[in-house]
Amino acid sequence: MTDIHSGRVVIVISLCMVGFLCILCVGGCSESAASGTNTDWVMDKSELEFQSQANNPPTAKTLCAMADILATQGRDSECEYVLKRIIQDNPKFLPAYNSLAELQMRQGRTNTAIETLQHALRINPEDTVLLNNLGMCWIVRRDYENALKMFTKAAGIMPENVKYRANMAVALGLMGRDEESLSLFKHVLPEDQASHNLSVLQEAREQAKPAPTTTSQTSTL
C-alpha cells in the first residue's frame, strides 16, 4: 500500500496473491467513493432505524451495510452471498462490485476479482475507483502494463486525485521505467521521499526476479 501522508511506499507480498499491493481505493460497502455512482451511498443510523421500524424491504444500502458487518466478522461466504444478491437486484449499484472484488482479492481469487470489476466498468467505464481497483488487481498479477493503463485513465478523469498518479509511479517503477516513475513521485511527494519510494520499487524488482538455476554435477569414480 502506498501511504501518501508519510510518503513511504510499502510493498506487501501476500503469500496467497504473490504480488504487490499499491493504493487500494476500495469505495465499497465500508466507505464512500470519490466518483460517479459510487458516491453518497453511506447510510446513517437514523436511516437504518427508519427502515427497520417501517418494515420496508432492505435497500441496496442496507444490504451493503450488512455485508460490511459480515466481512468484519470473517463470515466471507455469507458476505459474498449478500453482495451477489445486491448486484443481481441492483446491477448499477457499483459499491457492491468493489466490495465483492475486495473480498475476492482477500481470498486470493484475483482472476475472479478482475472479472467482477470489468463487469462493473461495462456499466460505468469512467468510474475512477473501479479503474484504480482493477489496476491494483493487475499489479498483483504482475501485469504492470495493464495496471498502468488503468491508473493513467483514472488520473486523466480525476487529475486532482494524487493517489492515482502515485499508483502510476508504482507501476512505472515495477516496469523498470525509473526516470518516469521518479518524475511522477516528485509531483506528489518531497524529493527525498520520492527517491526512497523508487529505491523500494527497485529492490522489489530484484526480489521478484527468479533465482538462477544451478546444475549439480555428479563425479564419476
CSV table of C-alpha atoms in Angstrom, one decimal:
chain,number,residue,atom,x,y,z
A,1,MET,CA,0.0,0.0,0.0
A,2,THR,CA,1.3,3.5,-0.8
A,3,ASP,CA,0.9,5.9,2.1
A,4,ILE,CA,0.7,9.4,0.6
A,5,HIS,CA,0.7,11.0,4.0
A,6,SER,CA,4.0,9.6,5.1
A,7,GLY,CA,5.4,9.4,1.6
A,8,ARG,CA,6.5,5.8,2.1
A,9,VAL,CA,5.8,3.0,-0.3
A,10,VAL,CA,5.4,-0.3,1.5
A,11,ILE,CA,5.5,-3.3,-0.8
A,12,VAL,CA,3.3,-6.0,0.8
A,13,ILE,CA,4.0,-9.5,-0.6
A,14,SER,CA,0.9,-11.7,0.1
A,15,LEU,CA,1.5,-15.4,0.3
A,16,CYS,CA,-1.8,-16.2,-1.3
A,17,MET,CA,-1.6,-13.5,-4.0
A,18,VAL,CA,2.2,-13.4,-4.5
A,19,GLY,CA,2.1,-9.9,-5.7
A,20,PHE,CA,2.5,-6.2,-4.9
A,21,LEU,CA,-0.2,-4.0,-3.4
A,22,CYS,CA,-0.3,-0.3,-4.0
A,23,ILE,CA,-3.2,2.0,-3.1
A,24,LEU,CA,-6.5,0.2,-3.0
A,25,CYS,CA,-9.2,2.8,-3.0
A,26,VAL,CA,-12.0,0.4,-2.2
A,27,GLY,CA,-15.1,2.6,-2.5
A,28,GLY,CA,-17.2,-0.3,-1.5
A,29,CYS,CA,-19.6,-1.0,1.3
A,30,SER,CA,-17.3,0.3,4.1
A,31,GLU,CA,-16.7,3.8,2.7
A,32,SER,CA,-18.0,6.3,0.2
A,33,ALA,CA,-16.1,6.6,-3.1
A,34,ALA,CA,-14.9,9.6,-4.9
A,35,SER,CA,-16.6,9.4,-8.2
A,36,GLY,CA,-19.7,8.5,-10.2
A,37,THR,CA,-22.4,6.3,-8.8
A,38,ASN,CA,-20.0,5.2,-6.1
A,39,THR,CA,-20.7,8.4,-4.2
A,40,ASP,CA,-23.2,9.3,-1.5
A,41,TRP,CA,-24.3,5.9,-0.6
A,42,VAL,CA,-23.3,5.6,3.1
A,43,MET,CA,-26.3,5.1,5.3
A,44,ASP,CA,-26.5,6.7,8.7
A,45,LYS,CA,-28.1,5.1,11.8
A,46,SER,CA,-31.4,7.0,11.5
A,47,GLU,CA,-32.0,5.5,8.1
A,48,LEU,CA,-31.3,2.0,9.3
A,49,GLU,CA,-33.8,2.5,12.2
A,50,PHE,CA,-36.4,4.0,9.9
A,51,GLN,CA,-36.3,1.0,7.5
A,52,SER,CA,-36.5,-1.4,10.4
A,53,GLN,CA,-39.5,0.3,12.0
A,54,ALA,CA,-41.3,0.7,8.7
A,55,ASN,CA,-40.8,-3.0,7.8
A,56,ASN,CA,-39.5,-1.9,4.4
A,57,PRO,CA,-37.7,-4.4,2.3
A,58,PRO,CA,-33.9,-3.9,2.6
A,59,THR,CA,-32.4,-1.4,0.2
A,60,ALA,CA,-29.0,-1.9,-1.5
A,61,LYS,CA,-27.5,0.4,1.1
A,62,THR,CA,-28.9,-1.6,3.9
A,63,LEU,CA,-27.6,-4.9,2.4
A,64,CYS,CA,-24.3,-3.3,1.8
A,65,ALA,CA,-24.1,-2.3,5.5
A,66,MET,CA,-24.9,-5.9,6.4
A,67,ALA,CA,-22.2,-7.2,4.0
A,68,ASP,CA,-19.7,-4.9,5.7
A,69,ILE,CA,-20.6,-6.3,9.1
A,70,LEU,CA,-20.3,-9.9,7.8
A,71,ALA,CA,-16.9,-9.1,6.3
A,72,THR,CA,-15.7,-7.7,9.6
A,73,GLN,CA,-16.8,-10.8,11.4
A,74,GLY,CA,-15.0,-13.0,8.9
A,75,ARG,CA,-18.2,-14.6,7.6
A,76,ASP,CA,-17.0,-14.4,4.0
A,77,SER,CA,-19.4,-16.9,2.4
A,78,GLU,CA,-22.4,-15.0,3.8
A,79,CYS,CA,-20.9,-11.7,2.8
A,80,GLU,CA,-20.4,-12.9,-0.7
A,81,TYR,CA,-24.0,-14.1,-0.9
A,82,VAL,CA,-25.3,-10.7,0.2
A,83,LEU,CA,-23.1,-8.8,-2.2
A,84,LYS,CA,-24.1,-11.0,-5.1
A,85,ARG,CA,-27.8,-10.5,-4.2
A,86,ILE,CA,-27.3,-6.7,-4.3
A,87,ILE,CA,-25.7,-7.0,-7.7
A,88,GLN,CA,-28.5,-9.2,-9.0
A,89,ASP,CA,-31.2,-6.9,-7.7
A,90,ASN,CA,-29.4,-3.6,-8.2
A,91,PRO,CA,-26.9,-4.1,-11.1
A,92,LYS,CA,-26.0,-0.4,-11.2
A,93,PHE,CA,-25.1,-0.2,-7.5
A,94,LEU,CA,-21.3,-0.1,-8.0
A,95,PRO,CA,-20.1,-0.1,-4.4
A,96,ALA,CA,-21.2,-3.7,-4.2
A,97,TYR,CA,-18.9,-4.7,-7.1
A,98,ASN,CA,-16.0,-3.0,-5.3
A,99,SER,CA,-16.7,-4.8,-2.0
A,100,LEU,CA,-17.1,-8.1,-3.8
A,101,ALA,CA,-13.8,-7.7,-5.6
A,102,GLU,CA,-12.1,-6.7,-2.3
A,103,LEU,CA,-13.4,-10.0,-0.8
A,104,GLN,CA,-12.3,-12.0,-3.8
A,105,MET,CA,-8.8,-10.4,-3.6
A,106,ARG,CA,-8.5,-11.1,0.1
A,107,GLN,CA,-9.2,-14.8,-0.7
A,108,GLY,CA,-6.6,-14.8,-3.4
A,109,ARG,CA,-9.1,-15.1,-6.3
A,110,THR,CA,-7.5,-12.4,-8.4
A,111,ASN,CA,-8.9,-13.5,-11.7
A,112,THR,CA,-12.5,-13.5,-10.3
A,113,ALA,CA,-11.9,-10.1,-8.9
A,114,ILE,CA,-10.8,-8.8,-12.3
A,115,GLU,CA,-13.9,-10.2,-13.9
A,116,THR,CA,-16.1,-8.5,-11.2
A,117,LEU,CA,-14.5,-5.1,-11.8
A,118,GLN,CA,-14.6,-5.4,-15.5
A,119,HIS,CA,-18.3,-6.2,-15.4
A,120,ALA,CA,-18.8,-3.1,-13.3
A,121,LEU,CA,-16.8,-1.0,-15.7
A,122,ARG,CA,-19.1,-2.0,-18.5
A,123,ILE,CA,-21.8,-0.2,-16.6
A,124,ASN,CA,-19.6,2.9,-15.9
A,125,PRO,CA,-16.4,2.9,-17.9
A,126,GLU,CA,-15.2,6.1,-16.3
A,127,ASP,CA,-15.6,5.2,-12.6
A,128,THR,CA,-12.1,6.1,-11.2
A,129,VAL,CA,-12.5,3.8,-8.2
A,130,LEU,CA,-13.2,0.8,-10.3
A,131,LEU,CA,-10.3,1.7,-12.6
A,132,ASN,CA,-7.9,2.1,-9.8
A,133,ASN,CA,-9.0,-1.2,-8.1
A,134,LEU,CA,-8.7,-3.0,-11.4
A,135,GLY,CA,-5.2,-1.6,-11.8
A,136,MET,CA,-4.4,-2.9,-8.4
A,137,CYS,CA,-5.5,-6.4,-9.5
A,138,TRP,CA,-3.2,-6.2,-12.5
A,139,ILE,CA,-0.4,-5.2,-10.1
A,140,VAL,CA,-1.0,-8.4,-8.1
A,141,ARG,CA,-0.9,-10.3,-11.4
A,142,ARG,CA,2.3,-8.6,-12.2
A,143,ASP,CA,0.8,-7.3,-15.4
A,144,TYR,CA,2.2,-3.8,-14.8
A,145,GLU,CA,1.4,-2.5,-18.3
A,146,ASN,CA,-2.3,-3.1,-17.9
A,147,ALA,CA,-2.1,-1.7,-14.4
A,148,LEU,CA,-0.5,1.5,-15.7
A,149,LYS,CA,-3.3,1.8,-18.3
A,150,MET,CA,-5.9,1.7,-15.6
A,151,PHE,CA,-4.2,4.1,-13.3
A,152,THR,CA,-3.5,6.5,-16.2
A,153,LYS,CA,-7.1,6.5,-17.2
A,154,ALA,CA,-8.3,7.1,-13.6
A,155,ALA,CA,-5.8,10.0,-13.3
A,156,GLY,CA,-6.9,11.5,-16.6
A,157,ILE,CA,-10.6,11.5,-15.4
A,158,MET,CA,-9.7,12.8,-11.9
A,159,PRO,CA,-6.3,14.6,-12.1
A,160,GLU,CA,-6.7,16.2,-8.7
A,161,ASN,CA,-6.5,12.8,-7.0
A,162,VAL,CA,-2.8,12.3,-6.3
A,163,LYS,CA,-3.4,8.6,-5.4
A,164,TYR,CA,-3.9,7.7,-9.0
A,165,ARG,CA,-0.7,9.4,-10.1
A,166,ALA,CA,1.2,7.7,-7.2
A,167,ASN,CA,-0.1,4.4,-8.4
A,168,MET,CA,1.1,5.2,-12.0
A,169,ALA,CA,4.5,5.9,-10.5
A,170,VAL,CA,4.4,2.5,-8.7
A,171,ALA,CA,3.5,0.7,-12.0
A,172,LEU,CA,6.3,2.5,-13.9
A,173,GLY,CA,8.8,1.7,-11.2
A,174,LEU,CA,7.9,-2.0,-11.3
A,175,MET,CA,8.3,-1.9,-15.1
A,176,GLY,CA,11.8,-0.6,-14.7
A,177,ARG,CA,10.9,2.9,-16.1
A,178,ASP,CA,12.7,4.5,-13.2
A,179,GLU,CA,13.1,8.1,-14.6
A,180,GLU,CA,9.4,8.4,-15.4
A,181,SER,CA,8.5,6.8,-12.0
A,182,LEU,CA,10.7,9.2,-10.1
A,183,SER,CA,9.3,12.2,-12.0
A,184,LEU,CA,5.7,11.3,-11.1
A,185,PHE,CA,6.6,10.6,-7.5
A,186,LYS,CA,8.2,14.1,-7.3
A,187,HIS,CA,4.8,15.6,-8.4
A,188,VAL,CA,3.1,14.2,-5.3
A,189,LEU,CA,5.9,13.8,-2.7
A,190,PRO,CA,9.0,15.7,-1.5
A,191,GLU,CA,12.2,14.7,-3.4
A,192,ASP,CA,13.8,12.6,-0.7
A,193,GLN,CA,10.6,10.6,-0.2
A,194,ALA,CA,10.2,10.2,-3.9
A,195,SER,CA,13.7,8.8,-4.2
A,196,HIS,CA,13.1,6.5,-1.3
A,197,ASN,CA,9.9,5.1,-3.0
A,198,LEU,CA,11.8,4.4,-6.2
A,199,SER,CA,14.6,2.6,-4.3
A,200,VAL,CA,11.9,0.4,-2.6
A,201,LEU,CA,10.5,-0.5,-6.0
A,202,GLN,CA,13.9,-1.2,-7.4
A,203,GLU,CA,14.5,-3.6,-4.5
A,204,ALA,CA,11.1,-5.2,-5.1
A,205,ARG,CA,12.0,-5.8,-8.8
A,206,GLU,CA,15.2,-7.5,-7.7
A,207,GLN,CA,13.4,-9.7,-5.2
A,208,ALA,CA,10.8,-10.7,-7.9
A,209,LYS,CA,13.5,-12.0,-10.3
A,210,PRO,CA,13.6,-15.8,-10.5
A,211,ALA,CA,16.5,-17.4,-8.7
A,212,PRO,CA,19.3,-18.5,-11.1
A,213,THR,CA,19.2,-22.2,-11.8
A,214,THR,CA,22.1,-24.3,-10.7
A,215,THR,CA,23.2,-27.5,-12.2
A,216,SER,CA,24.7,-30.1,-9.9
A,217,GLN,CA,27.5,-32.3,-11.2
A,218,THR,CA,28.0,-35.8,-10.0
A,219,SER,CA,31.5,-37.0,-10.0
A,220,THR,CA,32.1,-40.4,-11.5
A,221,LEU,CA,34.5,-42.6,-9.7
